[in-house]
Tab-separated table of C-alpha atoms in Angstrom:
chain	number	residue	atom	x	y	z
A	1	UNK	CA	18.057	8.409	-22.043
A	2	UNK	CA	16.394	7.499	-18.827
A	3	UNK	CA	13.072	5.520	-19.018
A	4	UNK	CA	10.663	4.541	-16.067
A	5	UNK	CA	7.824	1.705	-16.415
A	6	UNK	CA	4.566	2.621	-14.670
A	7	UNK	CA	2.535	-0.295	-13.663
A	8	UNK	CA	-1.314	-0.235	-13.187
A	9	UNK	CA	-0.846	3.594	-13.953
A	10	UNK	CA	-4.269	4.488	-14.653
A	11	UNK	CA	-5.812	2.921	-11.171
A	12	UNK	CA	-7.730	5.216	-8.825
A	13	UNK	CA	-5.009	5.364	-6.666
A	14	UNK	CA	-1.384	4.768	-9.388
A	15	UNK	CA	-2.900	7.421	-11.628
A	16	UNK	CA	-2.436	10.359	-9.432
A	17	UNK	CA	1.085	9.175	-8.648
A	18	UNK	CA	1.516	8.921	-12.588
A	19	UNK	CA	0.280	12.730	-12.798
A	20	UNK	CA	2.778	13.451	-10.434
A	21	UNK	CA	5.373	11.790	-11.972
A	22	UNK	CA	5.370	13.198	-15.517
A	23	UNK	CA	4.901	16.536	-13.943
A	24	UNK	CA	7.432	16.796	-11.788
A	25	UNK	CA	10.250	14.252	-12.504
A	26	UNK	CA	12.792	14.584	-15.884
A	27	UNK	CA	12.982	11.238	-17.409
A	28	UNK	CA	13.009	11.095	-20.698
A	29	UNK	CA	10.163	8.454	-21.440
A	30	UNK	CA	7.104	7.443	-19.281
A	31	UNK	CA	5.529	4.055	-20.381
A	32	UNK	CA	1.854	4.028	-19.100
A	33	UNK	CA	0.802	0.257	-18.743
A	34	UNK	CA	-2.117	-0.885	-17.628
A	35	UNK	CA	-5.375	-2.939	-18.910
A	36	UNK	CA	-7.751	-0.049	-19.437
A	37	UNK	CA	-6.389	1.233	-22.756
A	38	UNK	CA	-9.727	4.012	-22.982
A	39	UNK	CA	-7.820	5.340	-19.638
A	40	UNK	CA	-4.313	5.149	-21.024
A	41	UNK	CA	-5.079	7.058	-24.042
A	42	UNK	CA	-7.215	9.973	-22.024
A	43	UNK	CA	-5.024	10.647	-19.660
A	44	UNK	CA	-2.079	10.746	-22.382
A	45	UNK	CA	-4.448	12.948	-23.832
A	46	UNK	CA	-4.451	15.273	-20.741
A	47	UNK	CA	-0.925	14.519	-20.268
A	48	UNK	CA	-0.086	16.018	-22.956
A	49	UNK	CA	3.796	15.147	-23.168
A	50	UNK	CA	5.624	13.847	-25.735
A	51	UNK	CA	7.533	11.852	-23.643
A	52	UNK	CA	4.091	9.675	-22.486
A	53	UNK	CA	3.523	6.193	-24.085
A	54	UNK	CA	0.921	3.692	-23.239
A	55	UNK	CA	0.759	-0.039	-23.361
A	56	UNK	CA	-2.440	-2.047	-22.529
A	57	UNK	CA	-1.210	-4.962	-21.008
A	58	UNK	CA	-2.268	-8.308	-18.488
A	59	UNK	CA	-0.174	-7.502	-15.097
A	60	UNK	CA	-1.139	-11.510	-14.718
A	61	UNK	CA	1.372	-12.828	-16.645
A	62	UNK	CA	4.558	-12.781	-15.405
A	63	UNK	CA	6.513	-13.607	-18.799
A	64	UNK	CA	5.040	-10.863	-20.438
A	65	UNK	CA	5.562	-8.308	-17.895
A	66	UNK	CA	9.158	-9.080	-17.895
A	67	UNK	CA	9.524	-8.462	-21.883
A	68	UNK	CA	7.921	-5.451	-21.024
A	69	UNK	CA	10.143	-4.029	-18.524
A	70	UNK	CA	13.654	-4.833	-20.081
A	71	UNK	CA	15.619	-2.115	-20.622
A	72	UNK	CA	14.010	0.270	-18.339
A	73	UNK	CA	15.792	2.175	-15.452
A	74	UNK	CA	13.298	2.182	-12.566
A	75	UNK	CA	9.897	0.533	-12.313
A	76	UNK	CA	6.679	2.154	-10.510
A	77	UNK	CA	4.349	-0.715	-9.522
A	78	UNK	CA	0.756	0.691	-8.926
A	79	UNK	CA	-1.068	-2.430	-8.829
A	80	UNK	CA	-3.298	-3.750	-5.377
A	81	UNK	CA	-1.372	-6.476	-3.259
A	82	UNK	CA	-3.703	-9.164	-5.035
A	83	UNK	CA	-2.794	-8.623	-8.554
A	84	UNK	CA	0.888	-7.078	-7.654
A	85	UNK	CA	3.100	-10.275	-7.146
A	86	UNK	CA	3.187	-11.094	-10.862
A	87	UNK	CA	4.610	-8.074	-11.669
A	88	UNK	CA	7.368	-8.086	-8.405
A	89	UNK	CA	8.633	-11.089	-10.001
A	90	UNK	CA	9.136	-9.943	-13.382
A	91	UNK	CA	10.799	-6.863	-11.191
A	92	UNK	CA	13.200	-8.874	-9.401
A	93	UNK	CA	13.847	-11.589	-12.894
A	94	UNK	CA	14.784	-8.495	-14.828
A	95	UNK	CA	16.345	-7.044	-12.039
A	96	UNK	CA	15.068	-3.457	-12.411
A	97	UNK	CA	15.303	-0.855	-9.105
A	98	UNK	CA	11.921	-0.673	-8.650
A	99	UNK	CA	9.071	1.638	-6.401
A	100	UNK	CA	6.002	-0.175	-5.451
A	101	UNK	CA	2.652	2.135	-3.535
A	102	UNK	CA	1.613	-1.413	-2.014
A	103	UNK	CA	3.382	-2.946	0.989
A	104	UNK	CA	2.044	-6.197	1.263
A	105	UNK	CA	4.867	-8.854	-0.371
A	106	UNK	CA	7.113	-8.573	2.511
A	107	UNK	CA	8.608	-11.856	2.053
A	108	UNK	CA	10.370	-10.948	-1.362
A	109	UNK	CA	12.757	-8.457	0.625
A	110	UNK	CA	15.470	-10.646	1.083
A	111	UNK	CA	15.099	-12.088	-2.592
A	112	UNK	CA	16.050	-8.085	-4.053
A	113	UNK	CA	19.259	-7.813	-1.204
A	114	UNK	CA	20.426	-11.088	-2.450
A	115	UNK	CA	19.972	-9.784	-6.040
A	116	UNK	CA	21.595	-6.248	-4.946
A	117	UNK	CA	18.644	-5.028	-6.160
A	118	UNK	CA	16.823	-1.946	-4.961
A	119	UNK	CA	12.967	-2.397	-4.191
A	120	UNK	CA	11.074	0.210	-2.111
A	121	UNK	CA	7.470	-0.774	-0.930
A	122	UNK	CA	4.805	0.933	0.647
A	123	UNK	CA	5.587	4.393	-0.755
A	124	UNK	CA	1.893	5.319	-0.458
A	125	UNK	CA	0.754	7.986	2.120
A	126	UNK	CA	0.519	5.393	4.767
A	127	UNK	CA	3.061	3.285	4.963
A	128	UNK	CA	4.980	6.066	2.728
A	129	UNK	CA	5.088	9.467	3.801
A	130	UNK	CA	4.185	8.881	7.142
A	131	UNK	CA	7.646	7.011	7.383
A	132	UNK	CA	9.661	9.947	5.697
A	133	UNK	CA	7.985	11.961	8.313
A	134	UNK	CA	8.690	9.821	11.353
A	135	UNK	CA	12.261	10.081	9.672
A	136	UNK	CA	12.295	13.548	9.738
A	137	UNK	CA	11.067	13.929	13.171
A	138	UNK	CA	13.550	11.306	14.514
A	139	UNK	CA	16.583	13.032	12.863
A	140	UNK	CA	15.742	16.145	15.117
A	141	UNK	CA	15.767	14.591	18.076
A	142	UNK	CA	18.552	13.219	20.622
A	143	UNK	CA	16.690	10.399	21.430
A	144	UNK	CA	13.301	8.652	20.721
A	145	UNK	CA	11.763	5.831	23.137
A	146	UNK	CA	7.997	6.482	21.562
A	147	UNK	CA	6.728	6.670	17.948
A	148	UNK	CA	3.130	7.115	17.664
A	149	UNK	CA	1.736	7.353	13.356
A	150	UNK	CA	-2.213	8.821	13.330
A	151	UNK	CA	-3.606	9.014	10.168
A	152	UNK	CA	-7.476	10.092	9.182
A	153	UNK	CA	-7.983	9.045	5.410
A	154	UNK	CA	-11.315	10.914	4.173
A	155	UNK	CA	-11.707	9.081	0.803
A	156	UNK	CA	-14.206	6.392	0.004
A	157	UNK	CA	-13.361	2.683	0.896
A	158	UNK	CA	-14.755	1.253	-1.900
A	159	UNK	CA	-14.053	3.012	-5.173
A	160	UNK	CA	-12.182	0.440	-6.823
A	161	UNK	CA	-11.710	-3.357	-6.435
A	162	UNK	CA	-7.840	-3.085	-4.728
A	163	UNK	CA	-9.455	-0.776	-1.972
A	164	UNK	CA	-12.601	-2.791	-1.387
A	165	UNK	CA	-10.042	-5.540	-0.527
A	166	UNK	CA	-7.747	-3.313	1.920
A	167	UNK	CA	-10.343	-2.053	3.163
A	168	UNK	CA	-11.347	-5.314	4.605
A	169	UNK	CA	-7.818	-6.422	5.397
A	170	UNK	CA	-7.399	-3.500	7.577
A	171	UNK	CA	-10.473	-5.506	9.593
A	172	UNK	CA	-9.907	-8.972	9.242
A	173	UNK	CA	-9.626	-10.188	12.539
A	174	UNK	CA	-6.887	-12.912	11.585
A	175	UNK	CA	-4.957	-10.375	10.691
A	176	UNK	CA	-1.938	-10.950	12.699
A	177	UNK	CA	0.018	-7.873	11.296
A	178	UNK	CA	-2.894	-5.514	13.284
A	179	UNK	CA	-0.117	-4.800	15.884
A	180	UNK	CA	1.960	-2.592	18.371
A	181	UNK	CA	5.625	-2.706	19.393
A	182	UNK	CA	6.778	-2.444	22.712
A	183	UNK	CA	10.174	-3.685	24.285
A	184	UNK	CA	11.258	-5.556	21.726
A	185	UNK	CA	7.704	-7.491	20.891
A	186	UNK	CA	4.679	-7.662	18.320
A	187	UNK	CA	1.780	-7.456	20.337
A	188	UNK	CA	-1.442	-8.523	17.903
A	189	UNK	CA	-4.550	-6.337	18.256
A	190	UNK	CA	-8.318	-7.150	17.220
A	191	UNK	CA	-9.754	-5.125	14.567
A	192	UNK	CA	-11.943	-1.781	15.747
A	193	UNK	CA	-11.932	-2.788	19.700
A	194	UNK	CA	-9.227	-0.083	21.063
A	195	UNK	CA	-9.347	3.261	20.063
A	196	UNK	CA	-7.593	6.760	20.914
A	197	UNK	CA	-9.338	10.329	20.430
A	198	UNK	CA	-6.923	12.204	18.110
A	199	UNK	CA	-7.728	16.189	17.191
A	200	UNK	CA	-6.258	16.837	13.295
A	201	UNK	CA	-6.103	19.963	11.753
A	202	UNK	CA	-9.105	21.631	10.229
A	203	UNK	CA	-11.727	20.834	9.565
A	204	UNK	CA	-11.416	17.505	10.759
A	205	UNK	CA	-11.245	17.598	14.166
A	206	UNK	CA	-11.454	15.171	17.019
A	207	UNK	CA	-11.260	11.588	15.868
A	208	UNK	CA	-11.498	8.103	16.850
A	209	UNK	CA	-8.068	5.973	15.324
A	210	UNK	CA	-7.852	2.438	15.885
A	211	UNK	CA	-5.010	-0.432	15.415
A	212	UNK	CA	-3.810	-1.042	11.581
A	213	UNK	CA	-2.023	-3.919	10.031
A	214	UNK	CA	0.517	-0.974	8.822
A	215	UNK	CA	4.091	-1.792	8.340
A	216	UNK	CA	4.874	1.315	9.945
A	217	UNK	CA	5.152	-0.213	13.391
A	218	UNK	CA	7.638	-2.835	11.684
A	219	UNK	CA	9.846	-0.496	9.334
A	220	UNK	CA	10.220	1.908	12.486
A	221	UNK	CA	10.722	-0.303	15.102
A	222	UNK	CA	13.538	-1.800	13.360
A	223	UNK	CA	15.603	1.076	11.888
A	224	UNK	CA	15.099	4.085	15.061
A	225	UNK	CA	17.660	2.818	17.374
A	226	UNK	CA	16.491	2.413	20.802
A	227	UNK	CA	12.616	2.851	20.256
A	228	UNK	CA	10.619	1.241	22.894
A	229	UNK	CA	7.182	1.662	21.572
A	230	UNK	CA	5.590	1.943	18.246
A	231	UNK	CA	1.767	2.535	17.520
A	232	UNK	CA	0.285	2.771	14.032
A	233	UNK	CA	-3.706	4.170	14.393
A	234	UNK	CA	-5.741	5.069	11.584
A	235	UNK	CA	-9.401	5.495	10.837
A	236	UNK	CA	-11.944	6.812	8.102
A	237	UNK	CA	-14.863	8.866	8.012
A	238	UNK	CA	-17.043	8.170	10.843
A	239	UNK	CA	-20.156	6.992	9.111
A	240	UNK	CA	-17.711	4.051	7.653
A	241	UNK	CA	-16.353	3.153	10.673
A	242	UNK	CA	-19.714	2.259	12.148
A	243	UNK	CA	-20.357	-0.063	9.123
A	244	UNK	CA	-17.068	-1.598	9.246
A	245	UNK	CA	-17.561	-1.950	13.239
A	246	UNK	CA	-21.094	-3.824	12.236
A	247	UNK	CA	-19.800	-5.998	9.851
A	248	UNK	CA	-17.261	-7.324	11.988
A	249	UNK	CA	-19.558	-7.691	15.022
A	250	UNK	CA	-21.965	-9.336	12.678
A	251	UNK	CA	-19.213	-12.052	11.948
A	252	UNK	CA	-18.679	-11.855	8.283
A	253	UNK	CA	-15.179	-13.021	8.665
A	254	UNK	CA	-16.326	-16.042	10.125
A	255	UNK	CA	-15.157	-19.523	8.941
A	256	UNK	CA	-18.527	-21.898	8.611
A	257	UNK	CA	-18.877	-25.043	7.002
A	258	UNK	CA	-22.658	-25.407	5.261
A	259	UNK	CA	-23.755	-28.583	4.490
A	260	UNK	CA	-25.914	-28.483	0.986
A	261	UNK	CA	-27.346	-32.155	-0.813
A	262	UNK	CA	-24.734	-34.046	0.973
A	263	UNK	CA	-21.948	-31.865	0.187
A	264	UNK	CA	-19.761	-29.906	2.371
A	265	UNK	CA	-19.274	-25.729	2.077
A	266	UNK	CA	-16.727	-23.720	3.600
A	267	UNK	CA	-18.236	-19.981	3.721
């Protein structure tokens, strides 16, 4: 009996993964967790497989999650880079193979190869699928010098909490992982200043994509031998790019200190 744990699986990005997942893989139990149990039970409602369990629990604490997870085969972590490390510990404690849509933690790769452990992050549509099809395009080619990722994501930026926040790490001009690759170097990039007019398929069109702290440029620049450049572009609708391009012109990333009845405020 094979069983996979599905963190955060009813968030407005993890649930459609989850719908995916029941529908098209053949474990034999799914265990929905997440902290909205009126989601959980409606979409085990819709759902409507046998093999679909729910659990409304606190992805904050870390002890919990990893009672939760024991005895599982694989993990699915669904939850936004700020709530997300709780549960990667509890991963890597219980030592799980695990799949997370985020690809923020870096840092804990080493900790899973030292454990022998397999953890694959940023399996979202960007990083995610834009690496399996770099991949794919690589493995038809005799050689590759240039990889160049354009993405144009049409959804709102700010239907949940977790995408308010990347939303506004994507811009954040101390963002040192806003970057391009070439000969062997990170070169940093400010948020929304160079762009590059890319045309997509209908009926998008011509488009405007600018540097993003993506770990595209990383992942590929380290595994395509002999790659000399790597550029990861992205942008969203138009209308939000011109508010995003305001707010950071406007300086609402910067640092200020405010002083207020003697006391001293950091904004």
């Amino acid at each position: 009996m094979t069983k996979i744990f599905v963190m955060g699986a009813v968030g407005k990005m993890c649930i459609e993964a989850t719908r995916d997942l029941v529908k098209t893989s053949d474990f034999d139990k799914f265990l929905l967790a997440d902290i909205d149990e009126q989601k959980l039970k409606e979409l085990e409602k819709e759902l409507n497989d046998k093999r679909v369990h729910t659990l409304r629990i606190d992805a904050s604490d870390e002890d919990r999650v990893a009672d939760a997870i024991k005895g599982y085969d694989f993990v699915m972590n669904g939850l936004a880079y700020d709530r997300a490390e709780p549960t990667l510990k509890a991963i890597l404690r219980c030592k799980i193979p695990a799949a997370d849509l985020d690809s923020g933690l870096w840092e804990y790769s080493e900790d899973f190869e030292k454990a022998g452990v397999l953890y694959a992050n940023g399996v979202g549509m960007t990083p995610g699928v834009t690496d399996i099809m770099a991949r794919y395009g690589v493995d038809r080619c005799e050689k590759v010098e240039e990889i160049y990722v354009y993405w144009a994501s049409f959804r709102p930026i700010a239907i949940s909490p977790g995408l308010v926040l990347t939303s506004f790490g994507e811009i954040d001009p101390e963002e040192k992982k806003r970057a391009y690759y070439e000969n062997g170097k990170c070169h940093p990039q400010p948020p929304l200043k160079e762009s590059r007019t890319v045309e997509f398929e209908p009926p998008y069109g011509k488009l405007d994509v600018y540097y993003v702290p993506h770990s595209e440029t990383f992942t590929l620049s380290k595994l395509v031998p002999g790659v000399k450049r790597v550029k990861t572009m992205g942008t969203w609708p138009p209308a939000d790019m011109e508010v995003l391009k305001q707010l950071v012109d406007f300086g609402v990333f910067e640092q200020k200190t405010i002083k207020h009845k003697g006391q001293n405020f950091n904004t």
